Amino acid sequence: MKLLIPGSYSSSFLESMATKIAFNSDDKIVDQNACVEQINVKDLEKYFDVDKIVQYILQGKYSVIALQFPDELMTYSTSIASELKSKTEAQIFVLADTSYGSCCVDEVAASHYNADLIIHFGQSCLSNTGKIAVYYSFGKELIDIDVLLSKLGERFTPDDKILVLYDVQYDYPINSNLDVVKKNFQNASISCLNLCNSSEIADNVTIKFGRVYTLTHSIEEYTLVFIGSNERTLYNTIVSYPRNTVYSYDVKLEKLQKEDLNVNKYLMRRFYLIEKAKDAQIVGIVMGTLGVARYNDMVNRLKSILKQSGKKFYTFIIGKINPAKLANFMEIDMFVLVACPENSLLDSKEFYKPIITPYEMEMACLSGRSWSGDVVTDFRELLSGSKRFVELDGENDGKDKKPEYSLITGKLRNNNTMSEPLCTDVATRNESNSLVASSARNASEYLASRTWQGLQIDSGKTEVKLAVEGRSGIAMNYKNEKE
């Protein structure tokens, strides 16, 4: 359940709520003070540039404003909400939890309160949105530029080709020192954030993960330097550029190190999942976002692809995903997650069934999409109008395909579409004259084959009992419990 904290509540109440509880990614209540690195309250207005936010609100004449904070910044939501309330007289409320990842703008929760502006604080995946106006306030982290240049000078020469990427919190100090960096490294290309959500791309301009950069040489000739400590963004950078050497610079530790992630081993794992997807008969499309632009187009495209491939599919909207939620759907052979780039690559080892990206599902089902060793986490690159767009197979292409050899089962895989109804007149038996279980081709068949199909209503057999008074109080301290 989403908790909305209106700006009309008292400041003391908001402060107590923000200080006592927070919600982590596992939907558990945790001690906020135990997981938050405190920011000096005296610098709070300067850190988030509150005056610039006020100016944006007044210029746009916004009246209902949603403030979205990640868990680690929720403590400071009350101070900022009160400040904006006093300077704009707008209706301010705080989204105390997000529908999906905190890096994504939560348009669903904001629309419940008819917000006309969302102010997103902290880490962001910078995914395009289209329904409600969005203003980003990342916070102004500081960088000792002299130390950074010294560390880079120890590793690179002034003529080396370097592509500098950075976490969103360091946008202000990096942009303020662009000339200094370019002066020391003439062939350095420094990215900037794509805050205007521009989709127009020139030949030498690249937009990836919400960052824009211009290259004068081939991308393979550059060494990547990532400034920041966000693990998801860094991980996406490493796997998305498998042919490049990647260095990371930790600002707080003032340490530049070479990332030694075994990309080849990771790609082998993803290739294995693609082969598993080819064998899957029942696929679950999991919604990992309802705010990223064109997510509906991606879902409809996946449905068309799976239908042409003869696979049954079901769509799931379950909020933040975890192993326990997806384990309820045992009949699903493979899940495909439609989410923002930073939440698309999940380590599915903890899950009952594997989870792949839309790009990997397309490689498993489309003849025009072949394995190239690339990793695409932004599903918008697969839609019409992008360079990676591939037309769907024709309606008759899948009917006459010859069986393929499965690298998973070691048997031939039948690629014919399931246009004919399943015949159940003949049952297969083994040598001991026992029935052989056949793989279910849809959820209803799987349910029919289970020995336990849920709670059964035994009408007339269950003794009727009068209602009795149950427990009262809160979950952590019921009134009838012993201290």
GROMACS .gro file of C-alpha atoms in nm:
model
  483
    1MET     CA    1   0.000   0.000   0.000
    2LYS     CA    2   0.133   0.338  -0.095
    3LEU     CA    3   0.161   0.599   0.178
    4LEU     CA    4   0.091   0.956   0.069
    5ILE     CA    5   0.198   1.230   0.308
    6PRO     CA    6   0.009   1.553   0.223
    7GLY     CA    7   0.187   1.880   0.278
    8SER     CA    8  -0.102   2.001   0.492
    9TYR     CA    9   0.003   1.772   0.782
   10SER     CA   10   0.191   1.922   1.072
   11SER     CA   11   0.567   1.943   1.044
   12SER     CA   12   0.620   1.749   1.370
   13PHE     CA   13   0.408   1.460   1.242
   14LEU     CA   14   0.591   1.444   0.911
   15GLU     CA   15   0.928   1.463   1.085
   16SER     CA   16   0.841   1.173   1.315
   17MET     CA   17   0.716   0.959   1.025
   18ALA     CA   18   1.024   1.027   0.815
   19THR     CA   19   1.261   0.962   1.104
   20LYS     CA   20   1.108   0.642   1.236
   21ILE     CA   21   1.039   0.430   0.929
   22ALA     CA   22   1.138   0.376   0.572
   23PHE     CA   23   1.070   0.107   0.317
   24ASN     CA   24   1.351  -0.084   0.154
   25SER     CA   25   1.345  -0.278  -0.174
   26ASP     CA   26   1.220  -0.592   0.007
   27ASP     CA   27   0.907  -0.414   0.131
   28LYS     CA   28   1.023  -0.445   0.495
   29ILE     CA   29   1.007  -0.171   0.754
   30VAL     CA   30   1.357  -0.079   0.861
   31ASP     CA   31   1.520   0.175   1.087
   32GLN     CA   32   1.578   0.482   0.874
   33ASN     CA   33   1.872   0.605   1.080
   34ALA     CA   34   2.051   0.273   1.031
   35CYS     CA   35   2.063   0.292   0.650
   36VAL     CA   36   2.090   0.664   0.573
   37GLU     CA   37   2.412   0.855   0.545
   38GLN     CA   38   2.321   1.185   0.703
   39ILE     CA   39   2.349   1.509   0.507
   40ASN     CA   40   2.410   1.833   0.692
   41VAL     CA   41   2.067   1.996   0.728
   42LYS     CA   42   2.222   2.342   0.711
   43ASP     CA   43   2.333   2.268   0.353
   44LEU     CA   44   2.008   2.100   0.252
   45GLU     CA   45   1.869   2.392   0.049
   46LYS     CA   46   2.201   2.438  -0.128
   47TYR     CA   47   2.248   2.065  -0.184
   48PHE     CA   48   1.913   2.028  -0.364
   49ASP     CA   49   1.909   2.386  -0.498
   50VAL     CA   50   1.565   2.455  -0.350
   51ASP     CA   51   1.554   2.812  -0.484
   52LYS     CA   52   1.586   2.683  -0.840
   53ILE     CA   53   1.301   2.436  -0.775
   54VAL     CA   54   1.082   2.721  -0.644
   55GLN     CA   55   1.156   2.926  -0.954
   56TYR     CA   56   1.062   2.634  -1.179
   57ILE     CA   57   0.731   2.584  -0.994
   58LEU     CA   58   0.637   2.952  -1.013
   59GLN     CA   59   0.726   2.982  -1.382
   60GLY     CA   60   0.523   2.672  -1.470
   61LYS     CA   61   0.234   2.774  -1.242
   62TYR     CA   62   0.209   2.422  -1.098
   63SER     CA   63  -0.045   2.378  -0.820
   64VAL     CA   64  -0.036   2.009  -0.717
   65ILE     CA   65   0.318   1.878  -0.673
   66ALA     CA   66   0.444   1.531  -0.581
   67LEU     CA   67   0.785   1.495  -0.418
   68GLN     CA   68   0.955   1.160  -0.479
   69PHE     CA   69   1.249   1.059  -0.259
   70PRO     CA   70   1.447   0.736  -0.242
   71ASP     CA   71   1.452   0.561   0.095
   72GLU     CA   72   1.791   0.703   0.192
   73LEU     CA   73   1.667   1.063   0.150
   74MET     CA   74   1.318   1.025   0.299
   75THR     CA   75   1.435   1.179   0.627
   76TYR     CA   76   1.472   1.516   0.457
   77SER     CA   77   1.139   1.514   0.276
   78THR     CA   78   0.959   1.708   0.549
   79SER     CA   79   1.204   1.998   0.551
   80ILE     CA   80   1.194   2.034   0.173
   81ALA     CA   81   0.814   1.996   0.159
   82SER     CA   82   0.767   2.267   0.421
   83GLU     CA   83   1.010   2.499   0.242
   84LEU     CA   84   0.838   2.458  -0.095
   85LYS     CA   85   0.497   2.498   0.067
   86SER     CA   86   0.590   2.830   0.224
   87LYS     CA   87   0.751   2.973  -0.091
   88THR     CA   88   0.502   2.858  -0.355
   89GLU     CA   89   0.169   2.809  -0.172
   90ALA     CA   90   0.121   2.500  -0.391
   91GLN     CA   91  -0.030   2.176  -0.264
   92ILE     CA   92   0.270   1.957  -0.176
   93PHE     CA   93   0.266   1.586  -0.092
   94VAL     CA   94   0.535   1.322  -0.057
   95LEU     CA   95   0.535   0.976  -0.214
   96ALA     CA   96   0.651   0.764   0.079
   97ASP     CA   97   0.700   0.454  -0.135
   98THR     CA   98   0.736   0.382  -0.507
   99SER     CA   99   0.550   0.133  -0.726
  100TYR     CA  100   0.872  -0.002  -0.877
  101GLY     CA  101   1.235   0.115  -0.854
  102SER     CA  102   1.305   0.444  -0.680
  103CYS     CA  103   1.518   0.550  -0.980
  104CYS     CA  104   1.203   0.565  -1.196
  105VAL     CA  105   0.956   0.852  -1.184
  106ASP     CA  106   0.640   0.713  -1.022
  107GLU     CA  107   0.367   0.862  -1.239
  108VAL     CA  108   0.114   0.604  -1.117
  109ALA     CA  109   0.129   0.713  -0.752
  110ALA     CA  110   0.140   1.081  -0.845
  111SER     CA  111  -0.163   1.053  -1.072
  112HIS     CA  112  -0.371   0.918  -0.782
  113TYR     CA  113  -0.340   1.262  -0.628
  114ASN     CA  114  -0.386   1.445  -0.963
  115ALA     CA  115  -0.036   1.592  -0.953
  116ASP     CA  116   0.067   1.819  -1.239
  117LEU     CA  117   0.439   1.808  -1.147
  118ILE     CA  118   0.672   1.545  -1.000
  119ILE     CA  119   0.998   1.655  -0.841
  120HIS     CA  120   1.232   1.356  -0.834
  121PHE     CA  121   1.519   1.368  -0.584
  122GLY     CA  122   1.837   1.162  -0.576
  123GLN     CA  123   1.949   0.880  -0.804
  124SER     CA  124   1.763   0.849  -1.134
  125CYS     CA  125   1.773   0.626  -1.441
  126LEU     CA  126   1.665   0.929  -1.653
  127SER     CA  127   1.407   0.724  -1.843
  128ASN     CA  128   1.169   0.920  -2.063
  129THR     CA  129   0.823   0.993  -1.925
  130GLY     CA  130   0.530   1.148  -2.100
  131LYS     CA  131   0.222   1.188  -1.880
  132ILE     CA  132   0.326   1.431  -1.605
  133ALA     CA  133   0.591   1.705  -1.603
  134VAL     CA  134   0.909   1.603  -1.420
  135TYR     CA  135   1.184   1.807  -1.254
  136TYR     CA  136   1.504   1.633  -1.139
  137SER     CA  137   1.701   1.740  -0.833
  138PHE     CA  138   1.994   1.501  -0.801
  139GLY     CA  139   2.180   1.680  -0.526
  140LYS     CA  140   2.519   1.845  -0.558
  141GLU     CA  141   2.792   1.608  -0.451
  142LEU     CA  142   3.141   1.761  -0.438
  143ILE     CA  143   3.452   1.642  -0.622
  144ASP     CA  144   3.810   1.744  -0.558
  145ILE     CA  145   3.891   1.807  -0.924
  146ASP     CA  146   4.265   1.831  -0.858
  147VAL     CA  147   4.273   1.483  -0.705
  148LEU     CA  148   4.065   1.346  -0.992
  149LEU     CA  149   4.301   1.490  -1.252
  150SER     CA  150   4.600   1.357  -1.057
  151LYS     CA  151   4.456   1.004  -1.050
  152LEU     CA  152   4.371   1.016  -1.420
  153GLY     CA  153   4.719   1.150  -1.498
  154GLU     CA  154   4.878   0.852  -1.322
  155ARG     CA  155   4.686   0.611  -1.546
  156PHE     CA  156   4.645   0.792  -1.879
  157THR     CA  157   4.850   1.016  -2.106
  158PRO     CA  158   4.714   1.347  -2.241
  159ASP     CA  159   4.663   1.185  -2.582
  160ASP     CA  160   4.469   0.880  -2.463
  161LYS     CA  161   4.107   0.849  -2.578
  162ILE     CA  162   3.887   0.860  -2.269
  163LEU     CA  163   3.509   0.857  -2.240
  164VAL     CA  164   3.401   0.998  -1.902
  165LEU     CA  165   3.064   0.889  -1.764
  166TYR     CA  166   2.942   0.990  -1.420
  167ASP     CA  167   2.667   0.939  -1.168
  168VAL     CA  168   2.385   1.196  -1.173
  169GLN     CA  169   2.484   1.345  -0.835
  170TYR     CA  170   2.810   1.470  -0.988
  171ASP     CA  171   2.652   1.658  -1.277
  172TYR     CA  172   2.717   2.001  -1.122
  173PRO     CA  173   3.090   1.966  -1.040
  174ILE     CA  174   3.169   1.789  -1.369
  175ASN     CA  175   2.997   2.054  -1.582
  176SER     CA  176   3.169   2.327  -1.384
  177ASN     CA  177   3.513   2.185  -1.467
  178LEU     CA  178   3.472   2.067  -1.827
  179ASP     CA  179   3.738   2.304  -1.958
  180VAL     CA  180   3.989   2.191  -1.697
  181VAL     CA  181   3.947   1.825  -1.785
  182LYS     CA  182   3.962   1.891  -2.160
  183LYS     CA  183   4.277   2.096  -2.113
  184ASN     CA  184   4.458   1.804  -1.948
  185PHE     CA  185   4.319   1.533  -2.178
  186GLN     CA  186   4.267   1.661  -2.531
  187ASN     CA  187   4.101   1.342  -2.662
  188ALA     CA  188   3.864   1.305  -2.368
  189SER     CA  189   3.491   1.293  -2.439
  190ILE     CA  190   3.278   1.393  -2.140
  191SER     CA  191   2.913   1.293  -2.129
  192CYS     CA  192   2.625   1.510  -2.012
  193LEU     CA  193   2.280   1.422  -1.885
  194ASN     CA  194   1.991   1.409  -2.131
  195LEU     CA  195   1.747   1.603  -1.914
  196CYS     CA  196   1.538   1.725  -2.204
  197ASN     CA  197   1.469   1.364  -2.316
  198SER     CA  198   1.586   1.445  -2.667
  199SER     CA  199   1.553   1.165  -2.924
  200GLU     CA  200   1.724   1.341  -3.215
  201ILE     CA  201   2.063   1.177  -3.268
  202ALA     CA  202   2.334   1.299  -3.504
  203ASP     CA  203   2.581   1.058  -3.662
  204ASN     CA  204   2.854   1.115  -3.402
  205VAL     CA  205   2.622   1.160  -3.101
  206THR     CA  206   2.517   0.873  -2.875
  207ILE     CA  207   2.239   0.870  -2.614
  208LYS     CA  208   2.263   0.581  -2.369
  209PHE     CA  209   2.137   0.541  -2.011
  210GLY     CA  210   2.016   0.903  -2.018
  211ARG     CA  211   2.363   1.031  -2.104
  212VAL     CA  212   2.471   1.211  -2.421
  213TYR     CA  213   2.824   1.208  -2.557
  214THR     CA  214   3.002   1.285  -2.883
  215LEU     CA  215   3.281   1.066  -3.020
  216THR     CA  216   3.538   1.156  -3.284
  217HIS     CA  217   3.661   0.796  -3.312
  218SER     CA  218   3.511   0.449  -3.291
  219ILE     CA  219   3.378   0.356  -2.947
  220GLU     CA  220   3.613   0.055  -2.935
  221GLU     CA  221   3.913   0.291  -2.924
  222TYR     CA  222   3.804   0.457  -2.599
  223THR     CA  223   3.871   0.366  -2.238
  224LEU     CA  224   3.569   0.431  -2.018
  225VAL     CA  225   3.597   0.611  -1.684
  226PHE     CA  226   3.291   0.604  -1.459
  227ILE     CA  227   3.278   0.858  -1.175
  228GLY     CA  228   3.053   0.754  -0.889
  229SER     CA  229   2.957   0.460  -0.673
  230ASN     CA  230   2.616   0.356  -0.809
  231GLU     CA  231   2.657  -0.016  -0.867
  232ARG     CA  232   2.369  -0.061  -1.111
  233THR     CA  233   2.480   0.217  -1.345
  234LEU     CA  234   2.839   0.095  -1.332
  235TYR     CA  235   2.731  -0.264  -1.393
  236ASN     CA  236   2.520  -0.162  -1.694
  237THR     CA  237   2.815   0.035  -1.831
  238ILE     CA  238   3.052  -0.261  -1.804
  239VAL     CA  239   2.825  -0.519  -1.968
  240SER     CA  240   2.701  -0.276  -2.234
  241TYR     CA  241   3.056  -0.206  -2.349
  242PRO     CA  242   3.213  -0.556  -2.334
  243ARG     CA  243   3.493  -0.463  -2.576
  244ASN     CA  244   3.613  -0.163  -2.374
  245THR     CA  245   3.829  -0.134  -2.065
  246VAL     CA  246   3.635   0.031  -1.782
  247TYR     CA  247   3.777   0.221  -1.484
  248SER     CA  248   3.573   0.348  -1.190
  249TYR     CA  249   3.659   0.643  -0.967
  250ASP     CA  250   3.524   0.642  -0.613
  251VAL     CA  251   3.495   1.007  -0.512
  252LYS     CA  252   3.481   0.947  -0.138
  253LEU     CA  253   3.778   0.711  -0.133
  254GLU     CA  254   3.955   0.908  -0.408
  255LYS     CA  255   4.047   0.580  -0.572
  256LEU     CA  256   4.070   0.495  -0.943
  257GLN     CA  257   4.057   0.126  -1.017
  258LYS     CA  258   4.017  -0.103  -1.316
  259GLU     CA  259   3.697  -0.308  -1.312
  260ASP     CA  260   3.772  -0.677  -1.345
  261LEU     CA  261   3.422  -0.813  -1.407
  262ASN     CA  262   3.445  -1.129  -1.618
  263VAL     CA  263   3.229  -1.008  -1.906
  264ASN     CA  264   3.282  -1.324  -2.111
  265LYS     CA  265   3.145  -1.538  -1.829
  266TYR     CA  266   2.850  -1.303  -1.794
  267LEU     CA  267   2.775  -1.319  -2.168
  268MET     CA  268   2.789  -1.698  -2.156
  269ARG     CA  269   2.526  -1.688  -1.883
  270ARG     CA  270   2.300  -1.462  -2.090
  271PHE     CA  271   2.345  -1.684  -2.397
  272TYR     CA  272   2.242  -1.983  -2.186
  273LEU     CA  273   1.923  -1.800  -2.083
  274ILE     CA  274   1.846  -1.724  -2.447
  275GLU     CA  275   1.866  -2.094  -2.526
  276LYS     CA  276   1.636  -2.162  -2.231
  277ALA     CA  277   1.391  -1.908  -2.371
  278LYS     CA  278   1.382  -2.099  -2.702
  279ASP     CA  279   1.266  -2.410  -2.517
  280ALA     CA  280   1.011  -2.225  -2.301
  281GLN     CA  281   0.647  -2.294  -2.383
  282ILE     CA  282   0.479  -2.064  -2.129
  283VAL     CA  283   0.622  -1.713  -2.086
  284GLY     CA  284   0.534  -1.452  -1.825
  285ILE     CA  285   0.563  -1.085  -1.921
  286VAL     CA  286   0.640  -0.899  -1.599
  287MET     CA  287   0.573  -0.527  -1.582
  288GLY     CA  288   0.868  -0.359  -1.413
  289THR     CA  289   0.752  -0.007  -1.493
  290LEU     CA  290   0.436   0.185  -1.573
  291GLY     CA  291   0.608   0.520  -1.617
  292VAL     CA  292   0.880   0.475  -1.881
  293ALA     CA  293   0.767   0.605  -2.219
  294ARG     CA  294   0.649   0.345  -2.474
  295TYR     CA  295   0.642   0.058  -2.227
  296ASN     CA  296   0.302  -0.042  -2.367
  297ASP     CA  297   0.446  -0.061  -2.719
  298MET     CA  298   0.714  -0.301  -2.593
  299VAL     CA  299   0.457  -0.523  -2.423
  300ASN     CA  300   0.241  -0.539  -2.737
  301ARG     CA  301   0.549  -0.621  -2.946
  302LEU     CA  302   0.643  -0.903  -2.709
  303LYS     CA  303   0.292  -1.044  -2.729
  304SER     CA  304   0.309  -1.045  -3.111
  305ILE     CA  305   0.651  -1.212  -3.107
  306LEU     CA  306   0.546  -1.482  -2.860
  307LYS     CA  307   0.224  -1.549  -3.049
  308GLN     CA  308   0.412  -1.597  -3.377
  309SER     CA  309   0.656  -1.828  -3.200
  310GLY     CA  310   0.377  -2.048  -3.072
  311LYS     CA  311   0.434  -1.968  -2.705
  312LYS     CA  312   0.164  -1.908  -2.449
  313PHE     CA  313   0.208  -1.586  -2.254
  314TYR     CA  314   0.060  -1.413  -1.951
  315THR     CA  315   0.109  -1.056  -1.829
  316PHE     CA  316   0.185  -0.986  -1.462
  317ILE     CA  317   0.161  -0.653  -1.278
  318ILE     CA  318   0.287  -0.723  -0.927
  319GLY     CA  319   0.479  -0.408  -0.831
  320LYS     CA  320   0.831  -0.462  -0.701
  321ILE     CA  321   0.928  -0.815  -0.793
  322ASN     CA  322   1.095  -1.064  -0.561
  323PRO     CA  323   1.144  -1.443  -0.564
  324ALA     CA  324   0.844  -1.508  -0.338
  325LYS     CA  325   0.599  -1.329  -0.568
  326LEU     CA  326   0.711  -1.498  -0.889
  327ALA     CA  327   0.733  -1.841  -0.724
  328ASN     CA  328   0.353  -1.840  -0.706
  329PHE     CA  329   0.340  -1.897  -1.081
  330MET     CA  330   0.507  -2.236  -1.112
  331GLU     CA  331   0.362  -2.305  -1.457
  332ILE     CA  332   0.571  -2.027  -1.613
  333ASP     CA  333   0.887  -2.152  -1.787
  334MET     CA  334   1.050  -1.812  -1.837
  335PHE     CA  335   0.985  -1.452  -1.735
  336VAL     CA  336   1.068  -1.148  -1.947
  337LEU     CA  337   1.098  -0.821  -1.755
  338VAL     CA  338   0.994  -0.489  -1.909
  339ALA     CA  339   1.166  -0.229  -1.692
  340CYS     CA  340   1.399   0.068  -1.701
  341PRO     CA  341   1.765   0.004  -1.799
  342GLU     CA  342   1.892   0.004  -1.441
  343ASN     CA  343   1.637  -0.257  -1.326
  344SER     CA  344   1.638  -0.484  -1.631
  345LEU     CA  345   1.942  -0.699  -1.551
  346LEU     CA  346   1.845  -0.914  -1.256
  347ASP     CA  347   2.046  -1.198  -1.113
  348SER     CA  348   1.774  -1.461  -1.143
  349LYS     CA  349   1.966  -1.729  -0.950
  350GLU     CA  350   1.746  -1.663  -0.647
  351PHE     CA  351   1.428  -1.694  -0.852
  352TYR     CA  352   1.243  -2.015  -0.922
  353LYS     CA  353   1.244  -1.948  -1.297
  354PRO     CA  354   1.487  -1.739  -1.507
  355ILE     CA  355   1.425  -1.373  -1.593
  356ILE     CA  356   1.548  -1.221  -1.919
  357THR     CA  357   1.524  -0.888  -2.101
  358PRO     CA  358   1.304  -0.813  -2.404
  359TYR     CA  359   1.617  -0.800  -2.621
  360GLU     CA  360   1.708  -1.155  -2.521
  361MET     CA  361   1.354  -1.279  -2.584
  362GLU     CA  362   1.367  -1.129  -2.931
  363MET     CA  363   1.694  -1.312  -3.000
  364ALA     CA  364   1.525  -1.636  -2.894
  365CYS     CA  365   1.220  -1.588  -3.116
  366LEU     CA  366   1.309  -1.370  -3.417
  367SER     CA  367   1.515  -1.500  -3.706
  368GLY     CA  368   1.630  -1.147  -3.786
  369ARG     CA  369   1.778  -1.095  -3.440
  370SER     CA  370   2.106  -1.287  -3.406
  371TRP     CA  371   2.355  -1.317  -3.120
  372SER     CA  372   2.625  -1.049  -3.141
  373GLY     CA  373   2.755  -1.040  -2.785
  374ASP     CA  374   2.586  -0.705  -2.717
  375VAL     CA  375   2.371  -0.635  -2.413
  376VAL     CA  376   2.070  -0.407  -2.462
  377THR     CA  377   1.887  -0.310  -2.143
  378ASP     CA  378   1.684  -0.016  -2.281
  379PHE     CA  379   1.380  -0.169  -2.450
  380ARG     CA  380   1.316   0.154  -2.642
  381GLU     CA  381   1.613   0.065  -2.864
  382LEU     CA  382   1.407  -0.231  -2.993
  383LEU     CA  383   1.103  -0.030  -3.100
  384SER     CA  384   1.029   0.130  -3.434
  385GLY     CA  385   1.238   0.437  -3.508
  386SER     CA  386   1.555   0.308  -3.339
  387LYS     CA  387   1.866   0.170  -3.507
  388ARG     CA  388   1.824  -0.176  -3.353
  389PHE     CA  389   1.463  -0.221  -3.466
  390VAL     CA  390   1.395  -0.552  -3.642
  391GLU     CA  391   1.078  -0.637  -3.831
  392LEU     CA  392   0.871  -0.926  -3.701
  393ASP     CA  393   0.873  -1.254  -3.887
  394GLY     CA  394   0.593  -1.305  -4.140
  395GLU     CA  395   0.282  -1.493  -4.037
  396ASN     CA  396   0.383  -1.802  -4.236
  397ASP     CA  397   0.754  -1.795  -4.148
  398GLY     CA  398   0.715  -1.988  -3.824
  399LYS     CA  399   0.486  -2.262  -3.960
  400ASP     CA  400   0.738  -2.423  -4.193
  401LYS     CA  401   1.049  -2.393  -3.981
  402LYS     CA  402   1.252  -2.708  -3.948
  403PRO     CA  403   1.318  -2.851  -3.601
  404GLU     CA  404   1.632  -2.720  -3.433
  405TYR     CA  405   1.873  -2.886  -3.195
  406SER     CA  406   1.829  -2.766  -2.838
  407LEU     CA  407   2.154  -2.696  -2.655
  408ILE     CA  408   1.970  -2.732  -2.323
  409THR     CA  409   1.782  -3.063  -2.359
  410GLY     CA  410   2.002  -3.222  -2.627
  411LYS     CA  411   1.693  -3.300  -2.831
  412LEU     CA  412   1.526  -3.157  -3.139
  413ARG     CA  413   1.312  -2.853  -3.076
  414ASN     CA  414   0.989  -2.831  -3.273
  415ASN     CA  415   0.948  -2.474  -3.401
  416ASN     CA  416   0.601  -2.515  -3.547
  417THR     CA  417   0.340  -2.282  -3.403
  418MET     CA  418   0.071  -2.432  -3.183
  419SER     CA  419  -0.222  -2.355  -3.410
  420GLU     CA  420  -0.375  -2.703  -3.373
  421PRO     CA  421  -0.557  -2.802  -3.052
  422LEU     CA  422  -0.383  -3.040  -2.816
  423CYS     CA  423  -0.494  -3.401  -2.862
  424THR     CA  424  -0.562  -3.585  -2.535
  425ASP     CA  425  -0.711  -3.904  -2.678
  426VAL     CA  426  -0.382  -4.093  -2.653
  427ALA     CA  427  -0.177  -4.107  -2.334
  428THR     CA  428   0.188  -4.217  -2.328
  429ARG     CA  429   0.301  -4.493  -2.091
  430ASN     CA  430   0.650  -4.606  -2.000
  431GLU     CA  431   0.791  -4.957  -1.964
  432SER     CA  432   0.630  -5.003  -1.620
  433ASN     CA  433   0.289  -4.922  -1.771
  434SER     CA  434   0.274  -4.588  -1.584
  435LEU     CA  435   0.147  -4.270  -1.741
  436VAL     CA  436   0.421  -4.032  -1.856
  437ALA     CA  437   0.368  -3.669  -1.756
  438SER     CA  438   0.356  -3.438  -2.057
  439SER     CA  439   0.465  -3.077  -2.045
  440ALA     CA  440   0.177  -2.835  -2.008
  441ARG     CA  441   0.121  -2.593  -2.292
  442ASN     CA  442  -0.079  -2.338  -2.097
  443ALA     CA  443  -0.164  -2.250  -1.738
  444SER     CA  444  -0.499  -2.434  -1.734
  445GLU     CA  445  -0.336  -2.761  -1.841
  446TYR     CA  446  -0.071  -2.718  -1.575
  447LEU     CA  447  -0.336  -2.657  -1.309
  448ALA     CA  448  -0.534  -2.964  -1.418
  449SER     CA  449  -0.224  -3.183  -1.383
  450ARG     CA  450  -0.150  -3.074  -1.023
  451THR     CA  451  -0.255  -3.297  -0.738
  452TRP     CA  452  -0.327  -2.994  -0.519
  453GLN     CA  453  -0.518  -2.714  -0.689
  454GLY     CA  454  -0.577  -2.480  -0.400
  455LEU     CA  455  -0.834  -2.464  -0.122
  456GLN     CA  456  -1.135  -2.684  -0.192
  457ILE     CA  457  -1.487  -2.589  -0.088
  458ASP     CA  458  -1.647  -2.901   0.064
  459SER     CA  459  -2.007  -2.788   0.074
  460GLY     CA  460  -2.202  -2.965   0.351
  461LYS     CA  461  -1.894  -3.143   0.486
  462THR     CA  462  -1.729  -2.862   0.680
  463GLU     CA  463  -1.862  -2.790   1.028
  464VAL     CA  464  -2.009  -2.441   1.060
  465LYS     CA  465  -1.868  -2.245   1.353
  466LEU     CA  466  -1.975  -1.914   1.500
  467ALA     CA  467  -1.753  -1.613   1.450
  468VAL     CA  468  -1.525  -1.535   1.741
  469GLU     CA  469  -1.332  -1.224   1.833
  470GLY     CA  470  -0.981  -1.226   1.686
  471ARG     CA  471  -0.663  -1.043   1.772
  472SER     CA  472  -0.655  -0.669   1.817
  473GLY     CA  473  -0.374  -0.417   1.810
  474ILE     CA  474  -0.083  -0.388   1.572
  475ALA     CA  475   0.127  -0.668   1.429
  476MET     CA  476   0.432  -0.595   1.645
  477ASN     CA  477   0.232  -0.591   1.968
  478TYR     CA  478  -0.109  -0.760   1.988
  479LYS     CA  479  -0.309  -0.691   2.303
  480ASN     CA  480  -0.342  -1.058   2.399
  481GLU     CA  481   0.031  -1.131   2.366
  482LYS     CA  482   0.257  -1.171   2.665
  483GLU     CA  483   0.530  -0.915   2.707
   0.00000   0.00000   0.00000
